PDB file of C-alpha atoms in Angstrom:
ATOM      1  CA  MET A   1      76.185  -1.354  10.854  1.00 61.00           C
ATOM      2  CA  ALA A   2      75.911   0.083   7.346  1.00 76.00           C
ATOM      3  CA  GLU A   3      72.518  -0.059   5.660  1.00 89.00           C
ATOM      4  CA  ARG A   4      72.353  -2.343   2.622  1.00 92.00           C
ATOM      5  CA  VAL A   5      70.978  -1.189  -0.743  1.00 96.00           C
ATOM      6  CA  LEU A   6      70.084  -3.687  -3.470  1.00 96.00           C
ATOM      7  CA  VAL A   7      70.371  -2.278  -7.009  1.00 97.00           C
ATOM      8  CA  ILE A   8      68.473  -4.234  -9.700  1.00 97.00           C
ATOM      9  CA  GLU A   9      69.667  -2.635 -12.938  1.00 96.00           C
ATOM     10  CA  ASP A  10      70.735  -4.196 -16.255  1.00 94.00           C
ATOM     11  CA  ASP A  11      72.665  -1.183 -17.604  1.00 94.00           C
ATOM     12  CA  PRO A  12      76.287  -1.814 -16.486  1.00 94.00           C
ATOM     13  CA  LYS A  13      77.234   1.884 -16.525  1.00 95.00           C
ATOM     14  CA  ILE A  14      74.276   2.968 -14.396  1.00 95.00           C
ATOM     15  CA  ALA A  15      74.703  -0.007 -12.050  1.00 95.00           C
ATOM     16  CA  ASP A  16      78.380   0.825 -11.559  1.00 95.00           C
ATOM     17  CA  LEU A  17      77.639   4.517 -10.993  1.00 95.00           C
ATOM     18  CA  LEU A  18      75.109   3.619  -8.309  1.00 95.00           C
ATOM     19  CA  ARG A  19      77.383   1.025  -6.721  1.00 95.00           C
ATOM     20  CA  ARG A  20      80.380   3.366  -6.498  1.00 95.00           C
ATOM     21  CA  GLY A  21      78.350   6.364  -5.378  1.00 95.00           C
ATOM     22  CA  LEU A  22      76.458   4.488  -2.662  1.00 94.00           C
ATOM     23  CA  LEU A  23      79.615   2.764  -1.415  1.00 94.00           C
ATOM     24  CA  TYR A  24      81.290   6.173  -1.141  1.00 92.00           C
ATOM     25  CA  GLU A  25      78.335   7.396   0.947  1.00 92.00           C
ATOM     26  CA  GLY A  26      78.804   4.524   3.399  1.00 92.00           C
ATOM     27  CA  PHE A  27      76.200   2.004   2.241  1.00 93.00           C
ATOM     28  CA  GLU A  28      76.661  -1.680   1.591  1.00 92.00           C
ATOM     29  CA  VAL A  29      75.635  -2.376  -2.005  1.00 95.00           C
ATOM     30  CA  ASP A  30      74.511  -5.511  -3.838  1.00 95.00           C
ATOM     31  CA  VAL A  31      73.942  -5.341  -7.607  1.00 96.00           C
ATOM     32  CA  ALA A  32      71.816  -7.653  -9.745  1.00 96.00           C
ATOM     33  CA  PRO A  33      71.622  -7.364 -13.578  1.00 95.00           C
ATOM     34  CA  ASN A  34      68.166  -8.950 -13.835  1.00 95.00           C
ATOM     35  CA  GLY A  35      65.012  -9.645 -11.868  1.00 93.00           C
ATOM     36  CA  GLU A  36      65.710 -13.283 -11.018  1.00 94.00           C
ATOM     37  CA  GLN A  37      69.087 -12.505  -9.461  1.00 95.00           C
ATOM     38  CA  GLY A  38      67.629  -9.482  -7.713  1.00 94.00           C
ATOM     39  CA  LEU A  39      64.912 -11.558  -6.047  1.00 93.00           C
ATOM     40  CA  ARG A  40      67.466 -14.191  -5.041  1.00 93.00           C
ATOM     41  CA  LEU A  41      69.738 -11.553  -3.465  1.00 93.00           C
ATOM     42  CA  ALA A  42      66.746 -10.015  -1.663  1.00 92.00           C
ATOM     43  CA  ARG A  43      66.060 -13.410  -0.078  1.00 90.00           C
ATOM     44  CA  GLU A  44      69.682 -14.257   0.752  1.00 90.00           C
ATOM     45  CA  ARG A  45      70.854 -10.797   1.867  1.00 89.00           C
ATOM     46  CA  PRO A  46      67.745  -8.808   2.876  1.00 90.00           C
ATOM     47  CA  PRO A  47      68.299  -5.155   1.960  1.00 92.00           C
ATOM     48  CA  HIS A  48      67.173  -2.047   3.782  1.00 92.00           C
ATOM     49  CA  LEU A  49      66.165  -0.511   0.424  1.00 94.00           C
ATOM     50  CA  VAL A  50      65.858  -1.587  -3.233  1.00 96.00           C
ATOM     51  CA  ILE A  51      66.581   0.547  -6.302  1.00 96.00           C
ATOM     52  CA  LEU A  52      64.693  -1.136  -9.155  1.00 95.00           C
ATOM     53  CA  ASP A  53      64.787  -0.612 -12.925  1.00 94.00           C
ATOM     54  CA  LEU A  54      61.478  -1.380 -14.623  1.00 90.00           C
ATOM     55  CA  MET A  55      62.867  -2.570 -17.983  1.00 91.00           C
ATOM     56  CA  LEU A  56      64.810  -5.717 -17.135  1.00 93.00           C
ATOM     57  CA  PRO A  57      65.928  -8.404 -19.620  1.00 91.00           C
ATOM     58  CA  ASP A  58      64.219 -11.390 -18.010  1.00 90.00           C
ATOM     59  CA  MET A  59      60.982 -10.087 -16.454  1.00 91.00           C
ATOM     60  CA  ASP A  60      58.883  -6.973 -16.059  1.00 90.00           C
ATOM     61  CA  GLY A  61      60.148  -4.755 -13.252  1.00 89.00           C
ATOM     62  CA  LEU A  62      56.610  -4.427 -11.894  1.00 91.00           C
ATOM     63  CA  ASP A  63      56.486  -8.209 -11.459  1.00 92.00           C
ATOM     64  CA  VAL A  64      59.727  -7.990  -9.483  1.00 93.00           C
ATOM     65  CA  LEU A  65      58.194  -5.211  -7.389  1.00 91.00           C
ATOM     66  CA  ARG A  66      55.062  -7.226  -6.621  1.00 89.00           C
ATOM     67  CA  ARG A  67      57.113 -10.259  -5.602  1.00 89.00           C
ATOM     68  CA  LEU A  68      59.289  -8.094  -3.365  1.00 89.00           C
ATOM     69  CA  ARG A  69      56.147  -6.675  -1.796  1.00 82.00           C
ATOM     70  CA  ARG A  70      54.707 -10.126  -1.092  1.00 79.00           C
ATOM     71  CA  ALA A  71      57.898 -11.149   0.716  1.00 72.00           C
ATOM     72  CA  ASP A  72      58.742  -7.988   2.673  1.00 75.00           C
ATOM     73  CA  ASP A  73      57.903  -4.335   3.284  1.00 79.00           C
ATOM     74  CA  VAL A  74      61.347  -3.102   2.200  1.00 88.00           C
ATOM     75  CA  PRO A  75      61.267   0.409   0.664  1.00 91.00           C
ATOM     76  CA  VAL A  76      61.496   0.278  -3.151  1.00 93.00           C
ATOM     77  CA  LEU A  77      62.634   3.186  -5.314  1.00 93.00           C
ATOM     78  CA  ILE A  78      61.897   2.759  -9.025  1.00 93.00           C
ATOM     79  CA  LEU A  79      64.592   4.108 -11.375  1.00 91.00           C
ATOM     80  CA  THR A  80      63.425   4.076 -14.979  1.00 87.00           C
ATOM     81  CA  ALA A  81      63.317   5.865 -18.314  1.00 88.00           C
ATOM     82  CA  LYS A  82      59.496   5.659 -18.313  1.00 83.00           C
ATOM     83  CA  ASP A  83      58.513   9.235 -17.541  1.00 77.00           C
ATOM     84  CA  ALA A  84      54.781   9.423 -18.337  1.00 80.00           C
ATOM     85  CA  VAL A  85      52.451  10.280 -15.458  1.00 78.00           C
ATOM     86  CA  ALA A  86      50.514   7.051 -16.146  1.00 81.00           C
ATOM     87  CA  ASP A  87      53.735   5.042 -15.683  1.00 82.00           C
ATOM     88  CA  ARG A  88      54.473   6.831 -12.409  1.00 81.00           C
ATOM     89  CA  VAL A  89      50.971   6.196 -11.113  1.00 81.00           C
ATOM     90  CA  LEU A  90      51.181   2.511 -12.096  1.00 83.00           C
ATOM     91  CA  GLY A  91      54.565   2.109 -10.412  1.00 83.00           C
ATOM     92  CA  LEU A  92      53.441   3.774  -7.208  1.00 81.00           C
ATOM     93  CA  GLU A  93      50.125   1.902  -7.206  1.00 81.00           C
ATOM     94  CA  SER A  94      52.029  -1.374  -7.622  1.00 82.00           C
ATOM     95  CA  GLY A  95      53.819  -0.747  -4.341  1.00 82.00           C
ATOM     96  CA  ALA A  96      56.819   1.484  -5.041  1.00 87.00           C
ATOM     97  CA  ASP A  97      57.695   4.081  -2.411  1.00 87.00           C
ATOM     98  CA  ASP A  98      59.303   6.540  -4.830  1.00 88.00           C
ATOM     99  CA  TYR A  99      59.889   6.999  -8.567  1.00 87.00           C
ATOM    100  CA  VAL A 100      62.935   8.589 -10.217  1.00 88.00           C
ATOM    101  CA  VAL A 101      63.220   9.103 -13.984  1.00 88.00           C
ATOM    102  CA  LYS A 102      66.403   8.623 -16.013  1.00 90.00           C
ATOM    103  CA  PRO A 103      68.548  10.564 -16.716  1.00 89.00           C
ATOM    104  CA  PHE A 104      68.878  11.447 -13.052  1.00 89.00           C
ATOM    105  CA  SER A 105      71.034  13.418 -10.647  1.00 91.00           C
ATOM    106  CA  PHE A 106      72.857  11.125  -8.233  1.00 92.00           C
ATOM    107  CA  GLU A 107      72.599  13.798  -5.532  1.00 91.00           C
ATOM    108  CA  GLU A 108      68.795  13.881  -5.874  1.00 89.00           C
ATOM    109  CA  LEU A 109      68.577  10.086  -5.892  1.00 92.00           C
ATOM    110  CA  LEU A 110      70.779   9.931  -2.784  1.00 92.00           C
ATOM    111  CA  ALA A 111      68.480  12.404  -1.010  1.00 90.00           C
ATOM    112  CA  ARG A 112      65.477  10.233  -1.924  1.00 89.00           C
ATOM    113  CA  VAL A 113      67.254   7.088  -0.655  1.00 92.00           C
ATOM    114  CA  ARG A 114      68.068   8.747   2.668  1.00 90.00           C
ATOM    115  CA  ALA A 115      64.513  10.071   3.035  1.00 87.00           C
ATOM    116  CA  LEU A 116      63.027   6.601   2.484  1.00 88.00           C
ATOM    117  CA  LEU A 117      65.436   5.037   4.974  1.00 88.00           C
ATOM    118  CA  ARG A 118      64.650   7.739   7.571  1.00 83.00           C
ATOM    119  CA  ARG A 119      60.947   7.095   7.139  1.00 79.00           C
ATOM    120  CA  ALA A 120      61.446   3.329   7.482  1.00 78.00           C
ATOM    121  CA  ARG A 121      63.374   3.859  10.739  1.00 74.00           C
ATOM    122  CA  THR A 122      60.678   6.204  12.081  1.00 67.00           C
ATOM    123  CA  GLN A 123      57.958   3.655  11.332  1.00 64.00           C
ATOM    124  CA  ALA A 124      59.756   1.108  13.510  1.00 61.00           C
ATOM    125  CA  THR A 125      57.891   2.681  16.490  1.00 68.00           C
ATOM    126  CA  PRO A 126      54.213   2.346  15.541  1.00 77.00           C
ATOM    127  CA  GLU A 127      51.394   4.561  16.778  1.00 85.00           C
ATOM    128  CA  VAL A 128      47.688   5.017  16.065  1.00 90.00           C
ATOM    129  CA  LEU A 129      46.604   8.399  14.696  1.00 92.00           C
ATOM    130  CA  ARG A 130      42.943   9.403  15.146  1.00 94.00           C
ATOM    131  CA  PHE A 131      40.644  12.028  13.664  1.00 95.00           C
ATOM    132  CA  ALA A 132      36.837  11.920  13.943  1.00 94.00           C
ATOM    133  CA  ASP A 133      35.869   8.287  13.220  1.00 95.00           C
ATOM    134  CA  LEU A 134      39.079   7.637  11.257  1.00 96.00           C
ATOM    135  CA  GLU A 135      42.109   5.772  12.635  1.00 95.00           C
ATOM    136  CA  LEU A 136      45.486   5.150  10.998  1.00 94.00           C
ATOM    137  CA  ASP A 137      47.817   2.483  12.408  1.00 91.00           C
ATOM    138  CA  THR A 138      51.416   3.347  11.470  1.00 85.00           C
ATOM    139  CA  GLY A 139      52.491  -0.202  12.310  1.00 81.00           C
ATOM    140  CA  THR A 140      50.092  -2.109  10.062  1.00 83.00           C
ATOM    141  CA  ARG A 141      49.719   0.850   7.639  1.00 85.00           C
ATOM    142  CA  GLN A 142      45.976   0.267   7.678  1.00 89.00           C
ATOM    143  CA  ALA A 143      43.176   2.767   8.141  1.00 94.00           C
ATOM    144  CA  ARG A 144      39.865   2.104   9.868  1.00 95.00           C
ATOM    145  CA  ARG A 145      36.529   3.911   9.903  1.00 94.00           C
ATOM    146  CA  THR A 146      34.300   2.553  12.686  1.00 84.00           C
ATOM    147  CA  ASP A 147      34.545  -1.229  12.137  1.00 85.00           C
ATOM    148  CA  ARG A 148      35.666  -1.096   8.491  1.00 93.00           C
ATOM    149  CA  VAL A 149      39.332  -1.852   7.743  1.00 94.00           C
ATOM    150  CA  ILE A 150      40.819   0.055   4.783  1.00 94.00           C
ATOM    151  CA  ASP A 151      43.894  -1.306   2.990  1.00 90.00           C
ATOM    152  CA  LEU A 152      46.093   1.418   1.496  1.00 89.00           C
ATOM    153  CA  THR A 153      48.783   1.466  -1.169  1.00 86.00           C
ATOM    154  CA  PRO A 154      52.136   2.976  -0.048  1.00 82.00           C
ATOM    155  CA  LYS A 155      51.411   6.416  -1.501  1.00 85.00           C
ATOM    156  CA  GLU A 156      47.830   6.466  -0.250  1.00 91.00           C
ATOM    157  CA  TYR A 157      49.180   5.685   3.202  1.00 90.00           C
ATOM    158  CA  ASP A 158      51.814   8.447   2.990  1.00 88.00           C
ATOM    159  CA  LEU A 159      49.195  10.940   1.870  1.00 93.00           C
ATOM    160  CA  LEU A 160      46.725  10.030   4.601  1.00 95.00           C
ATOM    161  CA  GLU A 161      49.426  10.041   7.272  1.00 92.00           C
ATOM    162  CA  LEU A 162      50.377  13.592   6.260  1.00 91.00           C
ATOM    163  CA  PHE A 163      46.749  14.709   6.652  1.00 96.00           C
ATOM    164  CA  MET A 164      46.351  12.840   9.961  1.00 93.00           C
ATOM    165  CA  ARG A 165      49.436  14.542  11.396  1.00 91.00           C
ATOM    166  CA  HIS A 166      48.098  17.977  10.367  1.00 92.00           C
ATOM    167  CA  PRO A 167      44.319  17.871  10.999  1.00 93.00           C
ATOM    168  CA  ARG A 168      42.272  20.980  10.154  1.00 94.00           C
ATOM    169  CA  GLN A 169      45.370  22.546   8.574  1.00 93.00           C
ATOM    170  CA  VAL A 170      45.148  23.560   4.922  1.00 93.00           C
ATOM    171  CA  LEU A 171      48.047  21.848   3.123  1.00 92.00           C
ATOM    172  CA  PRO A 172      49.189  23.556  -0.101  1.00 91.00           C
ATOM    173  CA  ARG A 173      49.668  21.341  -3.127  1.00 89.00           C
ATOM    174  CA  GLU A 174      53.386  22.134  -3.297  1.00 85.00           C
ATOM    175  CA  LEU A 175      53.901  21.066   0.323  1.00 84.00           C
ATOM    176  CA  ILE A 176      52.027  17.786  -0.251  1.00 88.00           C
ATOM    177  CA  TYR A 177      54.155  16.966  -3.295  1.00 84.00           C
ATOM    178  CA  GLU A 178      57.326  17.725  -1.367  1.00 77.00           C
ATOM    179  CA  ARG A 179      56.346  15.674   1.713  1.00 79.00           C
ATOM    180  CA  VAL A 180      54.786  12.689  -0.054  1.00 82.00           C
ATOM    181  CA  TRP A 181      56.719  12.445  -3.332  1.00 74.00           C
ATOM    182  CA  GLY A 182      59.890  14.287  -2.368  1.00 64.00           C
ATOM    183  CA  TYR A 183      59.637  16.929  -5.084  1.00 59.00           C
ATOM    184  CA  ASP A 184      57.194  19.161  -6.961  1.00 54.00           C
ATOM    185  CA  PHE A 185      55.662  17.531 -10.048  1.00 56.00           C
ATOM    186  CA  GLY A 186      55.155  20.992 -11.534  1.00 53.00           C
ATOM    187  CA  GLY A 187      52.948  20.750 -14.607  1.00 52.00           C
ATOM    188  CA  GLU A 188      52.058  17.148 -13.749  1.00 53.00           C
ATOM    189  CA  SER A 189      49.975  18.323 -10.796  1.00 59.00           C
ATOM    190  CA  ASN A 190      47.024  16.077 -11.698  1.00 82.00           C
ATOM    191  CA  LEU A 191      48.861  13.190  -9.994  1.00 84.00           C
ATOM    192  CA  LEU A 192      47.833  14.573  -6.603  1.00 89.00           C
ATOM    193  CA  ASP A 193      44.206  14.846  -7.716  1.00 91.00           C
ATOM    194  CA  VAL A 194      44.308  11.205  -8.826  1.00 90.00           C
ATOM    195  CA  TYR A 195      45.533  10.079  -5.402  1.00 92.00           C
ATOM    196  CA  ILE A 196      43.044  12.244  -3.527  1.00 95.00           C
ATOM    197  CA  ARG A 197      40.284  10.576  -5.549  1.00 94.00           C
ATOM    198  CA  TYR A 198      41.655   7.096  -4.767  1.00 94.00           C
ATOM    199  CA  LEU A 199      41.852   7.956  -1.073  1.00 95.00           C
ATOM    200  CA  ARG A 200      38.380   9.488  -0.903  1.00 96.00           C
ATOM    201  CA  ASN A 201      36.875   6.450  -2.646  1.00 95.00           C
ATOM    202  CA  LYS A 202      38.372   4.150  -0.010  1.00 95.00           C
ATOM    203  CA  LEU A 203      37.557   6.353   2.983  1.00 95.00           C
ATOM    204  CA  GLU A 204      33.966   6.913   1.854  1.00 94.00           C
ATOM    205  CA  ALA A 205      33.245   3.394   0.512  1.00 93.00           C
ATOM    206  CA  GLY A 206      30.898   2.679   3.430  1.00 89.00           C
ATOM    207  CA  GLY A 207      28.883   5.844   2.903  1.00 92.00           C
ATOM    208  CA  GLU A 208      30.817   7.799   5.527  1.00 93.00           C
ATOM    209  CA  PRO A 209      30.982  11.620   5.308  1.00 94.00           C
ATOM    210  CA  ARG A 210      33.873  13.239   3.487  1.00 95.00           C
ATOM    211  CA  LEU A 211      36.923  14.180   5.561  1.00 96.00           C
ATOM    212  CA  ILE A 212      39.423  15.319   2.884  1.00 97.00           C
ATOM    213  CA  HIS A 213      38.186  18.588   1.407  1.00 97.00           C
ATOM    214  CA  THR A 214      39.416  20.676  -1.498  1.00 95.00           C
ATOM    215  CA  VAL A 215      40.501  24.249  -0.827  1.00 94.00           C
ATOM    216  CA  ARG A 216      40.324  25.752  -4.314  1.00 92.00           C
ATOM    217  CA  GLY A 217      43.469  27.414  -5.512  1.00 88.00           C
ATOM    218  CA  VAL A 218      45.446  26.221  -2.475  1.00 91.00           C
ATOM    219  CA  GLY A 219      45.318  22.504  -1.698  1.00 92.00           C
ATOM    220  CA  TYR A 220      43.481  20.146   0.651  1.00 96.00           C
ATOM    221  CA  VAL A 221      42.463  19.922   4.303  1.00 96.00           C
ATOM    222  CA  LEU A 222      41.408  17.101   6.657  1.00 96.00           C
ATOM    223  CA  ARG A 223      38.334  18.340   8.547  1.00 95.00           C
ATOM    224  CA  GLU A 224      34.770  17.424   9.399  1.00 92.00           C
ATOM    225  CA  GLU A 225      31.870  19.063   7.579  1.00 80.00           C
TER     226      GLU A 225
END
C-alpha cells in the first residue's frame, strides 16, 4: 500500500508541484489550501507524513502543528519561507520533525520525506537504550534518569538517540547535523549548541552529573566523568 502524504499549502503552484512530484514517486497525496481543511483531512484520511506551510490564510501554521501533535505522532515537515535560525528553532521546538526553507529543491525535499518515513517505520519496533543511569525508550520517546521521567521534543529525542546509539564515541558537529537535521547548517552552527543546552538542562534538572560533554573543535560525546 502506498504511503499517504498530506500537503497543507496555500500557494497553488507549490501545492501542485508537490502533488505531481509525490504522485510520480509513488505516494498517495492529499492537498489542503488552509489549516482547517488540513486538520479535517488529517482526521478523515490519516497520513503517514504531513508537509506543512507556516503562513496559511486562516490560522498560524504552528497552531496547526500543535493540533496535529495533540492528535497523532505523524511526522511533520515544515516547508516555509521563514529562514531565520530563530524560526527554525521555534518550528522544531513546536513539534516539527524537519524544516525546509523555500525556495527548495524537490529532490532534497523528497530525500527528507523518505528519511522521515524510514525513521517512522524503524520506530515501530521499540527498544530501551541504556547508558549509565540514563534510559531512552524508543517507543514512548521518553528519557529517564533513575526515577525521573524526562519529556523530550522531537529534535531533542533525535539528538539523544544518536548519542545513546554511539556511547563514548566523539561525534563531529557535521555528522550530528547530517544525522539529526538531514543536512549541514553551515554558518548557522549555533543551532546545535542551542539543542545541546536544552538537552543538558533536562538531563541534569535533578542535579545529576553531566553525560553530554563538549569536545572543543570537534563536537560532542556521551560519556561519564
